PDB file of C-alpha atoms in Angstrom:
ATOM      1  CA  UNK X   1       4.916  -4.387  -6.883  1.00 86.00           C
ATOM      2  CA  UNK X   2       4.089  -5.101  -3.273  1.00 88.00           C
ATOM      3  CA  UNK X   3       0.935  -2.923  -1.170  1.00 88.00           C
ATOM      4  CA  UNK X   4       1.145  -2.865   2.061  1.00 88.00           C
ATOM      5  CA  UNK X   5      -1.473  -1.191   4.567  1.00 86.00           C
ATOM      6  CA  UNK X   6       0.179   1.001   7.238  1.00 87.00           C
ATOM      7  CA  UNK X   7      -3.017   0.696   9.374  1.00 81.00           C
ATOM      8  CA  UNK X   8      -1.999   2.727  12.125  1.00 86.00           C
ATOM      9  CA  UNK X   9      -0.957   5.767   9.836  1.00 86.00           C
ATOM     10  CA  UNK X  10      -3.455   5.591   7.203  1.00 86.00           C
ATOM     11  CA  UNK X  11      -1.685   4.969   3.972  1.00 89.00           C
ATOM     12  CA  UNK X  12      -0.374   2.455   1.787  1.00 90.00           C
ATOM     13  CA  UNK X  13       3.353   1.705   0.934  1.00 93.00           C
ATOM     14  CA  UNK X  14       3.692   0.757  -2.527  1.00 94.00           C
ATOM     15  CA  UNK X  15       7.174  -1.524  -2.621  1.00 94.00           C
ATOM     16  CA  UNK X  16       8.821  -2.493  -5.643  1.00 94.00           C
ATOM     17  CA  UNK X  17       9.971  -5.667  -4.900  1.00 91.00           C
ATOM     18  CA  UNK X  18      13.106  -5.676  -7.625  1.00 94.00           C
ATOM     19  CA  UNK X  19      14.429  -3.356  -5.398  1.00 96.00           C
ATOM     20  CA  UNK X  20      12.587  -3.087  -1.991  1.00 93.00           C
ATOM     21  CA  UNK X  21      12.344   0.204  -2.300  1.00 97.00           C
ATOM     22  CA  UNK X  22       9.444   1.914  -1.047  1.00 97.00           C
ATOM     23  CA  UNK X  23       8.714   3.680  -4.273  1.00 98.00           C
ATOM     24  CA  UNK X  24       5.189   5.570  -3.354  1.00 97.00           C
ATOM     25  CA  UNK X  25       3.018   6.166  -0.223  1.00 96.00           C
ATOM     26  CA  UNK X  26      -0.498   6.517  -0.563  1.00 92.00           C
ATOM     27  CA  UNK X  27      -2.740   8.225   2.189  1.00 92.00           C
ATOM     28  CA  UNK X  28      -6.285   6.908   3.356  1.00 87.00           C
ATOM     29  CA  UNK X  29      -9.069   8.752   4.813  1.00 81.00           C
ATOM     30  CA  UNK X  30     -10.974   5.971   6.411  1.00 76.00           C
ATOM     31  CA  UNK X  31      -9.969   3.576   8.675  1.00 74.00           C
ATOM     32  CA  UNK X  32      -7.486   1.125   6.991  1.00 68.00           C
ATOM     33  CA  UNK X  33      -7.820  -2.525   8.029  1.00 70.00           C
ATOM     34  CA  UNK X  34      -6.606  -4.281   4.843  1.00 70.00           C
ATOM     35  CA  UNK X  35      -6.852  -3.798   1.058  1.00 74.00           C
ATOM     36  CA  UNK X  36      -7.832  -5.752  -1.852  1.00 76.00           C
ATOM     37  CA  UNK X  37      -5.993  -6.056  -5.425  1.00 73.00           C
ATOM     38  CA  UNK X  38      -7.538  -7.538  -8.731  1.00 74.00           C
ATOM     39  CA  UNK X  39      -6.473  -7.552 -11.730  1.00 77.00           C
ATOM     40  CA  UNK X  40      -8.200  -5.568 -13.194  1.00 75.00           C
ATOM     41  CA  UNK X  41      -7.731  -2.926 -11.150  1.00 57.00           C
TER      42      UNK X  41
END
């Protein structure tokens, strides 16, 4: 899985990169200027 921030519509792609499909889109309510992943969530 890929995340990548759409910062200039507020939400998060979620990409499976088997595929490259864009398998999810998440929306933010803040200003998005990056993102973090651990993991451990």
């Amino acid at each position: 899985m890929y995340y990548f921030a759409n910062v200039n519509s507020n939400t998060v792609s979620v990409i499976n990169t088997s595929s490259n499909a864009v398998i999810a889109t998440i929306s933010v309510y803040i200003f998005l200027s990056g993102i973090s992943i651990t993991l451990n969530g």
